mmCIF file with all atom_site columns, C-alpha atoms in Angstrom:
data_model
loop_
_atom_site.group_PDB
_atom_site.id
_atom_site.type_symbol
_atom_site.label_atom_id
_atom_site.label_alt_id
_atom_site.label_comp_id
_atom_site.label_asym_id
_atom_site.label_entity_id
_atom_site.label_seq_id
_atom_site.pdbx_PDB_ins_code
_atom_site.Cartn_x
_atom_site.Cartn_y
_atom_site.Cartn_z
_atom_site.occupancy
_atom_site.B_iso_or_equiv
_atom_site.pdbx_formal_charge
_atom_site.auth_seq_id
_atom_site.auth_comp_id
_atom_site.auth_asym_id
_atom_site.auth_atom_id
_atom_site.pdbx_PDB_model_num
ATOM 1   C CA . UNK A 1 1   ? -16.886 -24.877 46.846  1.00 49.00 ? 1   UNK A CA 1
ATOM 2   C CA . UNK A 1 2   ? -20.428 -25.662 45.491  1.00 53.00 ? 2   UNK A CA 1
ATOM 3   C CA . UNK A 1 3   ? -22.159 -23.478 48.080  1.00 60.00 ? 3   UNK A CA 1
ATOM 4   C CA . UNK A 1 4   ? -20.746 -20.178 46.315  1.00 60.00 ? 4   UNK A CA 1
ATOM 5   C CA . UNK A 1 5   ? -22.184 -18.683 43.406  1.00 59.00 ? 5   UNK A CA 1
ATOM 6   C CA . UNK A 1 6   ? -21.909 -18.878 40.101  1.00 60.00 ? 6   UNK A CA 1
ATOM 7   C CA . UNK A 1 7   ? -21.025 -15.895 37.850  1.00 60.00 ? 7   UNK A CA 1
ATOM 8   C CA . UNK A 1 8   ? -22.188 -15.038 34.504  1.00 61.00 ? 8   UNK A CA 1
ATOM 9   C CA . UNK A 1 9   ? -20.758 -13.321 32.364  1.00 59.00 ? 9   UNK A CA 1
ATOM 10  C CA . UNK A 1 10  ? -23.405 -11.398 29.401  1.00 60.00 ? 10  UNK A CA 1
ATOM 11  C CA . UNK A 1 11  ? -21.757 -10.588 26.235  1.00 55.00 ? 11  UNK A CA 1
ATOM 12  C CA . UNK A 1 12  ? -23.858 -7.605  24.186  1.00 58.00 ? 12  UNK A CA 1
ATOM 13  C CA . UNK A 1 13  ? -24.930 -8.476  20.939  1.00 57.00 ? 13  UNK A CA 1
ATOM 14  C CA . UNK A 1 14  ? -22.614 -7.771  18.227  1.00 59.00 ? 14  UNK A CA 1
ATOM 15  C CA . UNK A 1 15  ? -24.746 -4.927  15.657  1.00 54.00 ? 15  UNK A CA 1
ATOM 16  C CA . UNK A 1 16  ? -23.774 -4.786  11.941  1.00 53.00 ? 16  UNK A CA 1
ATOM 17  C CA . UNK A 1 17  ? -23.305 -1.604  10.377  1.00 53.00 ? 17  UNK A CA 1
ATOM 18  C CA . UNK A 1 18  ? -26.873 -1.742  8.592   1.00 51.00 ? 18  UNK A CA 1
ATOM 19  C CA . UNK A 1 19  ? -28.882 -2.002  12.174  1.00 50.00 ? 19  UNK A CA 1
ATOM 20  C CA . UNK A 1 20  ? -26.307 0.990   13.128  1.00 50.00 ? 20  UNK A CA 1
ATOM 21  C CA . UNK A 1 21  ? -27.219 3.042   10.509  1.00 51.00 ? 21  UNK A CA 1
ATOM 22  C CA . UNK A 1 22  ? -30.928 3.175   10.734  1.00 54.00 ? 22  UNK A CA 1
ATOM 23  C CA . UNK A 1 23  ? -30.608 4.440   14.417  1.00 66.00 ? 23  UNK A CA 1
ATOM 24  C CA . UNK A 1 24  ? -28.640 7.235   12.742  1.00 80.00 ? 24  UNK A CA 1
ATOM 25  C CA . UNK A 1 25  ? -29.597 10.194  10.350  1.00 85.00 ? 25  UNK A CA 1
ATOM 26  C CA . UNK A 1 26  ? -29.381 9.001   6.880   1.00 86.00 ? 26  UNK A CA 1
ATOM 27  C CA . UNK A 1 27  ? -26.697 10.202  5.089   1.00 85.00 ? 27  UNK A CA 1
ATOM 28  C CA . UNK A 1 28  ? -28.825 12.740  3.028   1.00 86.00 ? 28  UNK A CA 1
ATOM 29  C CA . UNK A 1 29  ? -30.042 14.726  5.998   1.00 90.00 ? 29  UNK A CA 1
ATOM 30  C CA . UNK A 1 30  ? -27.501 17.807  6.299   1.00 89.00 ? 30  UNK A CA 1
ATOM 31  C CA . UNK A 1 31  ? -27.563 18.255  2.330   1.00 89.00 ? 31  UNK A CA 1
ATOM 32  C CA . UNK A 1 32  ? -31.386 18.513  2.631   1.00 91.00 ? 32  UNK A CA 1
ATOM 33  C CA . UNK A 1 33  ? -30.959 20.537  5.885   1.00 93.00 ? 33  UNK A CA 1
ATOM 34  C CA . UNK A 1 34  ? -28.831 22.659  3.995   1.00 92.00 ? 34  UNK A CA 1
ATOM 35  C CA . UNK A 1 35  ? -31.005 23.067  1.023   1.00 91.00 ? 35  UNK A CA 1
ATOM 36  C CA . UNK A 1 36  ? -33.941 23.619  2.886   1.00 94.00 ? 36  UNK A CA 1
ATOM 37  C CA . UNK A 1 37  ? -32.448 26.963  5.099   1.00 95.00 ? 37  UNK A CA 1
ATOM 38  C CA . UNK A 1 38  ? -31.354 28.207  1.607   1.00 91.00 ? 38  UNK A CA 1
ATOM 39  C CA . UNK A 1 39  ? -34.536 28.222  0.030   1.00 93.00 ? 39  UNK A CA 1
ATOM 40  C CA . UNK A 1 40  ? -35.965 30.093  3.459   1.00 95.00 ? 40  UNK A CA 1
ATOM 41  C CA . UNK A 1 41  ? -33.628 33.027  3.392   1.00 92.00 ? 41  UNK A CA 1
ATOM 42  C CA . UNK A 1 42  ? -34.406 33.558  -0.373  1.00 88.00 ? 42  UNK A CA 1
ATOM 43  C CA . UNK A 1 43  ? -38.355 32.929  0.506   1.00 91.00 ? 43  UNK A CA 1
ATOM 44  C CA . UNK A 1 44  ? -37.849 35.973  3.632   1.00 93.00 ? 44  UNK A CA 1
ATOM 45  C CA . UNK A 1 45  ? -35.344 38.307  1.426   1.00 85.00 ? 45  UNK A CA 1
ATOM 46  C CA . UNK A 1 46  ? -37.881 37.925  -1.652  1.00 85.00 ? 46  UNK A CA 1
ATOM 47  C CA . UNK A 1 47  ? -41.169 38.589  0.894   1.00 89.00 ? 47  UNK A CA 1
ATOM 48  C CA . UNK A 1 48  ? -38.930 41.725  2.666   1.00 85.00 ? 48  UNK A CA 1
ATOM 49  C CA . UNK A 1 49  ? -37.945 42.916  -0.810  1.00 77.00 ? 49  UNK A CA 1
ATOM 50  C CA . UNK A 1 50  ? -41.567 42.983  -1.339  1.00 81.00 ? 50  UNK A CA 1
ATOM 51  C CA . UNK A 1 51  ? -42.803 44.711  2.077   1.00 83.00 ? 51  UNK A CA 1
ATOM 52  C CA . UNK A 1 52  ? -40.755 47.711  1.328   1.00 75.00 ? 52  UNK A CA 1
ATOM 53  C CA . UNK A 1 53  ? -41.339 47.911  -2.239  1.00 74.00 ? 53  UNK A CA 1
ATOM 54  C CA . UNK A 1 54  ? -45.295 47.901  -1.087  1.00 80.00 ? 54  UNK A CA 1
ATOM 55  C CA . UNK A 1 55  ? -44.930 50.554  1.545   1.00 81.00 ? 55  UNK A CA 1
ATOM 56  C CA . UNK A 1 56  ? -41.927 52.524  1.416   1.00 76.00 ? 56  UNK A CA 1
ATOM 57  C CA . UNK A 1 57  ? -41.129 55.555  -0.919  1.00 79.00 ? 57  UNK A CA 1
ATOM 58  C CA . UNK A 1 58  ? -40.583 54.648  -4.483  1.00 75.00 ? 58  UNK A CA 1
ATOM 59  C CA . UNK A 1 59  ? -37.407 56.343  -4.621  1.00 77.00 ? 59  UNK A CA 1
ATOM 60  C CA . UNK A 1 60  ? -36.165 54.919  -1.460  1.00 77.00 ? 60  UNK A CA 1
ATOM 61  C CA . UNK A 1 61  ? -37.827 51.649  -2.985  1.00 73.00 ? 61  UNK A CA 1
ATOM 62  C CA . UNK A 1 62  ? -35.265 51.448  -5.677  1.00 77.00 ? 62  UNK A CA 1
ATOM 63  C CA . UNK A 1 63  ? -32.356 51.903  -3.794  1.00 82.00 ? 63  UNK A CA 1
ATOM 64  C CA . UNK A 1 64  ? -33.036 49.055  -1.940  1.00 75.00 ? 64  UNK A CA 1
ATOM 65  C CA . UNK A 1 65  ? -33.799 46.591  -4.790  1.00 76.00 ? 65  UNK A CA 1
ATOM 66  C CA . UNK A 1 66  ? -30.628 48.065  -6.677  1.00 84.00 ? 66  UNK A CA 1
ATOM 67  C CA . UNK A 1 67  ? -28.529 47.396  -2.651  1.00 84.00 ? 67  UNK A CA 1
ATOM 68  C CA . UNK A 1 68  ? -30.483 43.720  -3.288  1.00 80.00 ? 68  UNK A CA 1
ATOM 69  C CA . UNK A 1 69  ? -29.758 43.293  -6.802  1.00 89.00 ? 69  UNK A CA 1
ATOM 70  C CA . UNK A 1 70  ? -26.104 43.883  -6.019  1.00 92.00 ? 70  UNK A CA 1
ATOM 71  C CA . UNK A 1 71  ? -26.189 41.594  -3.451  1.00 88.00 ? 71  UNK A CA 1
ATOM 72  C CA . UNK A 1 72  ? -27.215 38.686  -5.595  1.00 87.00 ? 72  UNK A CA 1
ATOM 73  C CA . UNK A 1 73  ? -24.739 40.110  -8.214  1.00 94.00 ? 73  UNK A CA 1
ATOM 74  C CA . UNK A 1 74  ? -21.815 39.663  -6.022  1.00 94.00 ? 74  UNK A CA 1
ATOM 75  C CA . UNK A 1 75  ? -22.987 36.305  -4.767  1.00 90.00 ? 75  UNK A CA 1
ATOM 76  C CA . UNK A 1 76  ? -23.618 34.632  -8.110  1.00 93.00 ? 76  UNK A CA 1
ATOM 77  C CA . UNK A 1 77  ? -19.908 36.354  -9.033  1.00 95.00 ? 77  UNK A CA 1
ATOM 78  C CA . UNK A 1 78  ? -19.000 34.572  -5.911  1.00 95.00 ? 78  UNK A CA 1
ATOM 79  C CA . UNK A 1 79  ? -20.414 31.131  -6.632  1.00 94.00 ? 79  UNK A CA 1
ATOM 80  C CA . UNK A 1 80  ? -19.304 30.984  -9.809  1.00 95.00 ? 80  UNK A CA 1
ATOM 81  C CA . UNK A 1 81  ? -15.620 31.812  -8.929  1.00 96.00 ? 81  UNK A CA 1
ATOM 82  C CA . UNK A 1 82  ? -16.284 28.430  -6.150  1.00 94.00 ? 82  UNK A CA 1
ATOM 83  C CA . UNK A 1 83  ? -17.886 26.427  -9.170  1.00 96.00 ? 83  UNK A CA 1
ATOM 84  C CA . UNK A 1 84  ? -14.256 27.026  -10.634 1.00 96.00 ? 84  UNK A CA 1
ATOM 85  C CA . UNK A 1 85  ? -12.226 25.927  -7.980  1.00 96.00 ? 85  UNK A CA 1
ATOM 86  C CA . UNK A 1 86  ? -14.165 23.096  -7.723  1.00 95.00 ? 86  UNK A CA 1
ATOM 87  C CA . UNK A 1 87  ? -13.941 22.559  -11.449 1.00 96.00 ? 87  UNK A CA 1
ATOM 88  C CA . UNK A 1 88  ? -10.222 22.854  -11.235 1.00 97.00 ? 88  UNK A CA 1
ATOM 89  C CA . UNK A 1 89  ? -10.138 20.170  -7.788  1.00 96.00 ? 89  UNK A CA 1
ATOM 90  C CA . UNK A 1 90  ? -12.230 18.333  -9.957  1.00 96.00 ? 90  UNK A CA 1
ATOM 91  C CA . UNK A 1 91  ? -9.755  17.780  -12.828 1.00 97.00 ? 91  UNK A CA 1
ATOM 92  C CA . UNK A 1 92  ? -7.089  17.253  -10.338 1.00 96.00 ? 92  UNK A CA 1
ATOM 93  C CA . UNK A 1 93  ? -8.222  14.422  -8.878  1.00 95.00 ? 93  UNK A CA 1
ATOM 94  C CA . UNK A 1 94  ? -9.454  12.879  -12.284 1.00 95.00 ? 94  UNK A CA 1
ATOM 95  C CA . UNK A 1 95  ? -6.115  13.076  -13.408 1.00 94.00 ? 95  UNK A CA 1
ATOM 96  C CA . UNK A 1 96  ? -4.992  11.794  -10.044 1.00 93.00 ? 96  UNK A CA 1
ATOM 97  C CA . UNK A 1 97  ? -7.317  8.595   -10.109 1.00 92.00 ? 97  UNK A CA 1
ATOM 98  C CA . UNK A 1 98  ? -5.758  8.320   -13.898 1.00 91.00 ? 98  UNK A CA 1
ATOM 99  C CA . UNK A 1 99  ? -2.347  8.232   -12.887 1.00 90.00 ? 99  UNK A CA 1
ATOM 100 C CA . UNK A 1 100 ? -3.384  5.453   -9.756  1.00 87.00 ? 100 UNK A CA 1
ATOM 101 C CA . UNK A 1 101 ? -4.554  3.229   -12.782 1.00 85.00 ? 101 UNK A CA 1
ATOM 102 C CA . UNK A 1 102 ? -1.635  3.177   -14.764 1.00 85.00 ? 102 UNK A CA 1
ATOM 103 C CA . UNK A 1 103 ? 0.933   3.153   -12.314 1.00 88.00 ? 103 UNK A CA 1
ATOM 104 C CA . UNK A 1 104 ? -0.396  1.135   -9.633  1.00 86.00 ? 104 UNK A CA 1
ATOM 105 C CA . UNK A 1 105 ? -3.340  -1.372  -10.943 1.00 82.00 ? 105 UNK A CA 1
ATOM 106 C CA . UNK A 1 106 ? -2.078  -1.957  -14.628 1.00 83.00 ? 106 UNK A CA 1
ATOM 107 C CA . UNK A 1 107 ? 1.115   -3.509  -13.028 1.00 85.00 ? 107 UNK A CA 1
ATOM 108 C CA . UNK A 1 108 ? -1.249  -5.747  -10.707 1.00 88.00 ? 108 UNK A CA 1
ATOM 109 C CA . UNK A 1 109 ? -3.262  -7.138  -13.925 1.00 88.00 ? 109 UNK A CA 1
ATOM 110 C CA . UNK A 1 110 ? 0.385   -7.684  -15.632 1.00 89.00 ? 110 UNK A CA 1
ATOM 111 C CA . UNK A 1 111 ? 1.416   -9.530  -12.649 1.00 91.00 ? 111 UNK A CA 1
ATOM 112 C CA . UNK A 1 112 ? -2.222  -11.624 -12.633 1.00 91.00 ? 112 UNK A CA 1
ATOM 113 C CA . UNK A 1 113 ? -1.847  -12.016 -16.379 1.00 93.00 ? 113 UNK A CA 1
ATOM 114 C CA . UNK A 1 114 ? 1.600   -13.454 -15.742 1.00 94.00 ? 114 UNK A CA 1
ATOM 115 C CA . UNK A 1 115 ? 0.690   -15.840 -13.100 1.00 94.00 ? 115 UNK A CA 1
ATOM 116 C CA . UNK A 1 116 ? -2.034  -17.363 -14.963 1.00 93.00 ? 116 UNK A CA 1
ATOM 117 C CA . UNK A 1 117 ? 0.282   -17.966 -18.030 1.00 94.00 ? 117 UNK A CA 1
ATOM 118 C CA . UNK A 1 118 ? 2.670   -19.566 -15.288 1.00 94.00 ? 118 UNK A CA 1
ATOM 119 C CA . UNK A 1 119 ? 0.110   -21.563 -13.553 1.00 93.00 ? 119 UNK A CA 1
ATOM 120 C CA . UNK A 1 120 ? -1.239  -22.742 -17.185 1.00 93.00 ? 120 UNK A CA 1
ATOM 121 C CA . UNK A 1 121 ? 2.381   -24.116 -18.230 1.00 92.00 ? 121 UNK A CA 1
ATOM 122 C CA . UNK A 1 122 ? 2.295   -25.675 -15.375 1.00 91.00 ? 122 UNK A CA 1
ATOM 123 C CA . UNK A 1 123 ? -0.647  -27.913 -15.470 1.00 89.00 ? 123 UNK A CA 1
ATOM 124 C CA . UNK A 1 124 ? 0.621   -28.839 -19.121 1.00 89.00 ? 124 UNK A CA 1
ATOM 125 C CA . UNK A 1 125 ? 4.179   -30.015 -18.040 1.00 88.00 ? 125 UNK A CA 1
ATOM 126 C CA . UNK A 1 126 ? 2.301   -31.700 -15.118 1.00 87.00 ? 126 UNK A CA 1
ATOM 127 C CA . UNK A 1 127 ? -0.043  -33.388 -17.387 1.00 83.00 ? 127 UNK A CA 1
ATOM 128 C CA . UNK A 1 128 ? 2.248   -34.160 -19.968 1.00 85.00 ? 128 UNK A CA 1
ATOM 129 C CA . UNK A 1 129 ? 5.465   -35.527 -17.828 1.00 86.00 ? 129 UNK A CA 1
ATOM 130 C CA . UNK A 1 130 ? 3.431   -36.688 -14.935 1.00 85.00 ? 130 UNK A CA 1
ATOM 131 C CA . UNK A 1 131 ? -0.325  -37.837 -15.542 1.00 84.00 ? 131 UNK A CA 1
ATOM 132 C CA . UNK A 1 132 ? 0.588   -38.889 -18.939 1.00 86.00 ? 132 UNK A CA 1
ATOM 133 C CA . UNK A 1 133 ? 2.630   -41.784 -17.811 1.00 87.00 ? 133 UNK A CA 1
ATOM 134 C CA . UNK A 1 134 ? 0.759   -42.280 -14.888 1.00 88.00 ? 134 UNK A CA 1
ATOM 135 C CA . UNK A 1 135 ? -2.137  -43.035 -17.242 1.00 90.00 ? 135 UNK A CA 1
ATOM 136 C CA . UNK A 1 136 ? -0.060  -45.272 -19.518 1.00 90.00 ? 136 UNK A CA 1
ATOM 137 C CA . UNK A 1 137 ? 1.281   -47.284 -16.676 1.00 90.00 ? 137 UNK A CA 1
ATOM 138 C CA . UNK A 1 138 ? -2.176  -47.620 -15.148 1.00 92.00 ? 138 UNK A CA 1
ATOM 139 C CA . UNK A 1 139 ? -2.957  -49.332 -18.313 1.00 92.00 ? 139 UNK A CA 1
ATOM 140 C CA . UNK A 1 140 ? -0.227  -51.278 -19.185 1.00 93.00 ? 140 UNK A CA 1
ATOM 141 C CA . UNK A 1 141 ? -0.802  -52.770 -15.892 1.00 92.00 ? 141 UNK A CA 1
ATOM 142 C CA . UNK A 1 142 ? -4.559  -53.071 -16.111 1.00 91.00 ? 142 UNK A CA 1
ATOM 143 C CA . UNK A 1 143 ? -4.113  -54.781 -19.512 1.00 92.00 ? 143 UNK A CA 1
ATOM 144 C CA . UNK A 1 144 ? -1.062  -57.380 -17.944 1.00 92.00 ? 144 UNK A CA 1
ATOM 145 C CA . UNK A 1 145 ? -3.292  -58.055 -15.099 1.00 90.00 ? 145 UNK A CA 1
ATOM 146 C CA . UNK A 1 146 ? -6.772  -59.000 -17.912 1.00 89.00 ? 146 UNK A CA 1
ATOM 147 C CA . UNK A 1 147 ? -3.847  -61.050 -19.501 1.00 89.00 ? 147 UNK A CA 1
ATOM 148 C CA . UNK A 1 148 ? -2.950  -63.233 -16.706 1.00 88.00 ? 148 UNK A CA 1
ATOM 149 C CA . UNK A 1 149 ? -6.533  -63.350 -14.996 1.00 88.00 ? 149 UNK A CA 1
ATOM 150 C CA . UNK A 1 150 ? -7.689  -64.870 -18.565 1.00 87.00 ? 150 UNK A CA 1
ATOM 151 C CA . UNK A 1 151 ? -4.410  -67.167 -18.833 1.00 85.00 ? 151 UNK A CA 1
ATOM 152 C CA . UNK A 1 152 ? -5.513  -68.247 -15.432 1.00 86.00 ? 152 UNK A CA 1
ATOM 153 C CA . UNK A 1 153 ? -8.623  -68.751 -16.438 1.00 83.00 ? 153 UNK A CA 1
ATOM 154 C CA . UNK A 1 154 ? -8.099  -70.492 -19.338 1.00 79.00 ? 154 UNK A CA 1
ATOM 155 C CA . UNK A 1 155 ? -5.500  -72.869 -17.819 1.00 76.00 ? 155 UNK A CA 1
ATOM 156 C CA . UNK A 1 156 ? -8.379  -73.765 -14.775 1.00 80.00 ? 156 UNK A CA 1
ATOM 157 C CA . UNK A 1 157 ? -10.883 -74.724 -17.118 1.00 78.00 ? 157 UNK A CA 1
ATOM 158 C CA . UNK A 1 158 ? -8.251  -76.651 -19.061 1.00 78.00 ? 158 UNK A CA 1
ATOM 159 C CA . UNK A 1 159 ? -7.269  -78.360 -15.893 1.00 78.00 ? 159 UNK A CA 1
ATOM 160 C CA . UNK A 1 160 ? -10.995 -79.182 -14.969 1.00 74.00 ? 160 UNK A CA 1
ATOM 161 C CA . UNK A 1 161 ? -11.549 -80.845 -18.725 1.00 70.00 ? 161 UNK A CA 1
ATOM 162 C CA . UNK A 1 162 ? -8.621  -83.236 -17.650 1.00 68.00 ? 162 UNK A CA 1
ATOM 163 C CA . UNK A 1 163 ? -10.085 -84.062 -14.682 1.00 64.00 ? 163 UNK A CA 1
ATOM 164 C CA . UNK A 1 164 ? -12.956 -84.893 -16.151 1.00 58.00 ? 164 UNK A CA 1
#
Protein backbone atom coordinates (compact mmCIF):
# COMPACT_ATOMS: atom_id res chain seq x y z
CA UNK A 1 0.00 0.00 0.00
CA UNK A 2 2.71 2.70 0.63
CA UNK A 3 4.82 1.60 -2.34
CA UNK A 4 2.08 3.02 -4.88
CA UNK A 5 1.76 6.46 -5.78
CA UNK A 6 0.16 9.18 -4.74
CA UNK A 7 -2.25 11.21 -6.93
CA UNK A 8 -2.85 14.80 -7.07
CA UNK A 9 -5.40 16.28 -8.01
CA UNK A 10 -4.78 20.40 -9.46
CA UNK A 11 -7.75 22.52 -9.24
CA UNK A 12 -7.46 25.76 -11.87
CA UNK A 13 -7.70 28.95 -10.37
CA UNK A 14 -11.05 30.35 -10.07
CA UNK A 15 -10.92 34.04 -12.44
CA UNK A 16 -13.38 36.85 -11.53
CA UNK A 17 -15.18 38.50 -14.13
CA UNK A 18 -12.78 41.69 -14.02
CA UNK A 19 -9.44 39.46 -14.92
CA UNK A 20 -11.98 37.92 -17.70
CA UNK A 21 -12.76 40.96 -19.13
CA UNK A 22 -9.45 42.51 -19.80
CA UNK A 23 -8.45 39.36 -21.89
CA UNK A 24 -11.53 40.35 -23.90
CA UNK A 25 -12.38 43.36 -26.27
CA UNK A 26 -13.77 46.09 -24.24
CA UNK A 27 -17.16 46.60 -24.59
CA UNK A 28 -16.75 49.79 -26.80
CA UNK A 29 -14.88 48.09 -29.60
CA UNK A 30 -17.68 47.15 -32.30
CA UNK A 31 -19.41 50.70 -31.75
CA UNK A 32 -16.00 52.26 -32.57
CA UNK A 33 -15.45 49.55 -35.27
CA UNK A 34 -18.60 50.56 -36.56
CA UNK A 35 -18.05 54.22 -36.50
CA UNK A 36 -14.82 54.05 -37.87
CA UNK A 37 -15.95 51.97 -41.44
CA UNK A 38 -18.68 54.70 -41.62
CA UNK A 39 -16.56 57.56 -41.66
CA UNK A 40 -14.28 55.54 -44.49
CA UNK A 41 -17.03 54.99 -46.99
CA UNK A 42 -18.07 58.71 -46.67
CA UNK A 43 -14.09 59.68 -46.79
CA UNK A 44 -13.90 57.22 -50.43
CA UNK A 45 -17.57 58.35 -51.79
CA UNK A 46 -16.56 62.15 -50.99
CA UNK A 47 -12.76 61.56 -52.69
CA UNK A 48 -14.68 59.49 -55.85
CA UNK A 49 -17.29 62.25 -56.00
CA UNK A 50 -14.36 64.41 -56.41
CA UNK A 51 -12.22 62.28 -59.07
CA UNK A 52 -15.02 62.47 -61.50
CA UNK A 53 -16.07 65.88 -60.88
CA UNK A 54 -12.11 66.71 -61.68
CA UNK A 55 -11.92 64.68 -64.83
CA UNK A 56 -15.06 63.72 -66.30
CA UNK A 57 -17.44 65.87 -68.52
CA UNK A 58 -19.23 68.58 -66.70
CA UNK A 59 -22.45 67.49 -67.87
CA UNK A 60 -21.87 63.94 -67.13
CA UNK A 61 -20.32 65.51 -63.83
CA UNK A 62 -23.66 66.63 -62.63
CA UNK A 63 -25.51 63.71 -63.16
CA UNK A 64 -23.48 61.95 -60.97
CA UNK A 65 -23.46 64.39 -58.00
CA UNK A 66 -27.37 64.80 -58.53
CA UNK A 67 -27.35 60.21 -58.62
CA UNK A 68 -25.07 61.07 -55.19
CA UNK A 69 -27.09 63.73 -53.81
CA UNK A 70 -30.10 61.45 -54.09
CA UNK A 71 -28.41 58.88 -52.54
CA UNK A 72 -27.76 60.75 -49.35
CA UNK A 73 -31.36 62.11 -49.75
CA UNK A 74 -32.89 58.78 -49.48
CA UNK A 75 -30.56 57.68 -46.72
CA UNK A 76 -31.05 60.62 -44.37
CA UNK A 77 -35.08 59.98 -45.31
CA UNK A 78 -34.15 56.55 -44.25
CA UNK A 79 -32.43 57.27 -40.96
CA UNK A 80 -34.71 59.50 -39.88
CA UNK A 81 -37.76 57.16 -40.42
CA UNK A 82 -35.22 54.50 -37.95
CA UNK A 83 -34.64 57.55 -35.48
CA UNK A 84 -38.58 57.24 -35.22
CA UNK A 85 -38.98 53.80 -34.56
CA UNK A 86 -36.53 54.02 -32.16
CA UNK A 87 -38.18 57.08 -30.69
CA UNK A 88 -41.42 55.21 -30.54
CA UNK A 89 -39.41 51.74 -28.81
CA UNK A 90 -38.08 54.30 -26.78
CA UNK A 91 -41.34 55.56 -25.21
CA UNK A 92 -42.50 52.07 -24.98
CA UNK A 93 -40.24 50.86 -22.77
CA UNK A 94 -40.25 54.15 -20.60
CA UNK A 95 -43.70 53.61 -20.08
CA UNK A 96 -42.96 49.95 -19.54
CA UNK A 97 -40.22 50.57 -16.75
CA UNK A 98 -43.13 53.10 -15.35
CA UNK A 99 -45.67 50.62 -15.07
CA UNK A 100 -42.80 47.93 -13.31
CA UNK A 101 -42.55 50.75 -10.58
CA UNK A 102 -45.93 51.11 -9.66
CA UNK A 103 -47.14 47.78 -9.91
CA UNK A 104 -44.37 45.74 -8.81
CA UNK A 105 -41.78 47.84 -6.46
CA UNK A 106 -44.31 50.37 -4.82
CA UNK A 107 -46.08 47.24 -3.31
CA UNK A 108 -42.51 45.95 -2.05
CA UNK A 109 -41.79 49.46 -0.18
CA UNK A 110 -45.59 49.17 1.25
CA UNK A 111 -44.80 45.79 2.41
CA UNK A 112 -41.13 47.13 3.95
CA UNK A 113 -42.96 50.15 5.30
CA UNK A 114 -45.38 47.77 6.97
CA UNK A 115 -42.91 45.50 8.49
CA UNK A 116 -40.97 48.14 10.06
CA UNK A 117 -44.16 49.64 11.70
CA UNK A 118 -44.73 45.88 12.87
CA UNK A 119 -41.29 45.24 14.02
CA UNK A 120 -41.38 48.84 15.88
CA UNK A 121 -44.68 47.84 17.93
CA UNK A 122 -43.04 45.15 18.70
CA UNK A 123 -39.99 46.23 20.49
CA UNK A 124 -42.44 48.67 22.45
CA UNK A 125 -44.82 45.89 23.78
CA UNK A 126 -41.55 43.94 24.42
CA UNK A 127 -40.08 46.73 26.30
CA UNK A 128 -43.00 47.79 27.98
CA UNK A 129 -44.60 44.21 29.18
CA UNK A 130 -41.32 42.45 29.31
CA UNK A 131 -38.03 44.54 30.08
CA UNK A 132 -40.03 46.90 32.05
CA UNK A 133 -40.68 44.50 34.81
CA UNK A 134 -37.68 42.75 34.32
CA UNK A 135 -35.97 46.02 35.25
CA UNK A 136 -38.25 46.67 38.24
CA UNK A 137 -37.76 43.25 39.64
CA UNK A 138 -34.00 43.47 39.13
CA UNK A 139 -34.27 46.31 41.46
CA UNK A 140 -36.59 45.49 43.90
CA UNK A 141 -34.34 42.65 44.44
CA UNK A 142 -31.08 44.53 44.29
CA UNK A 143 -32.52 47.01 46.83
CA UNK A 144 -33.93 43.81 49.34
CA UNK A 145 -30.62 42.26 48.99
CA UNK A 146 -28.55 46.17 50.14
CA UNK A 147 -31.31 45.86 52.88
CA UNK A 148 -30.41 42.66 54.40
CA UNK A 149 -26.52 42.81 53.62
CA UNK A 150 -26.68 46.21 55.82
CA UNK A 151 -29.14 44.55 58.52
CA UNK A 152 -26.48 41.93 58.56
CA UNK A 153 -24.07 44.17 58.89
CA UNK A 154 -25.36 46.17 61.35
CA UNK A 155 -26.45 43.25 63.59
CA UNK A 156 -22.43 41.79 63.32
CA UNK A 157 -21.01 44.84 64.50
CA UNK A 158 -23.70 45.00 67.17
CA UNK A 159 -22.82 41.51 68.16
CA UNK A 160 -18.98 42.30 68.23
CA UNK A 161 -19.71 45.56 70.69
CA UNK A 162 -21.27 42.87 73.10
CA UNK A 163 -18.54 40.84 72.96
CA UNK A 164 -16.46 43.31 73.75
Amino acid sequence: MADQPKTTYSVPPIEDSDTQEDKGRKWYFWPVVGLGVIVGIFVIGLIAALLVAIFADPDDAANWVGIIRDIFIIVLAMEGMLMGIALIVLVVQLAALINLLQNEVQPIVDNATETVTTVRGTAQFMSQNLVEPVIKASAVAAGVSGLLREVIGIRRLMRGNRRS
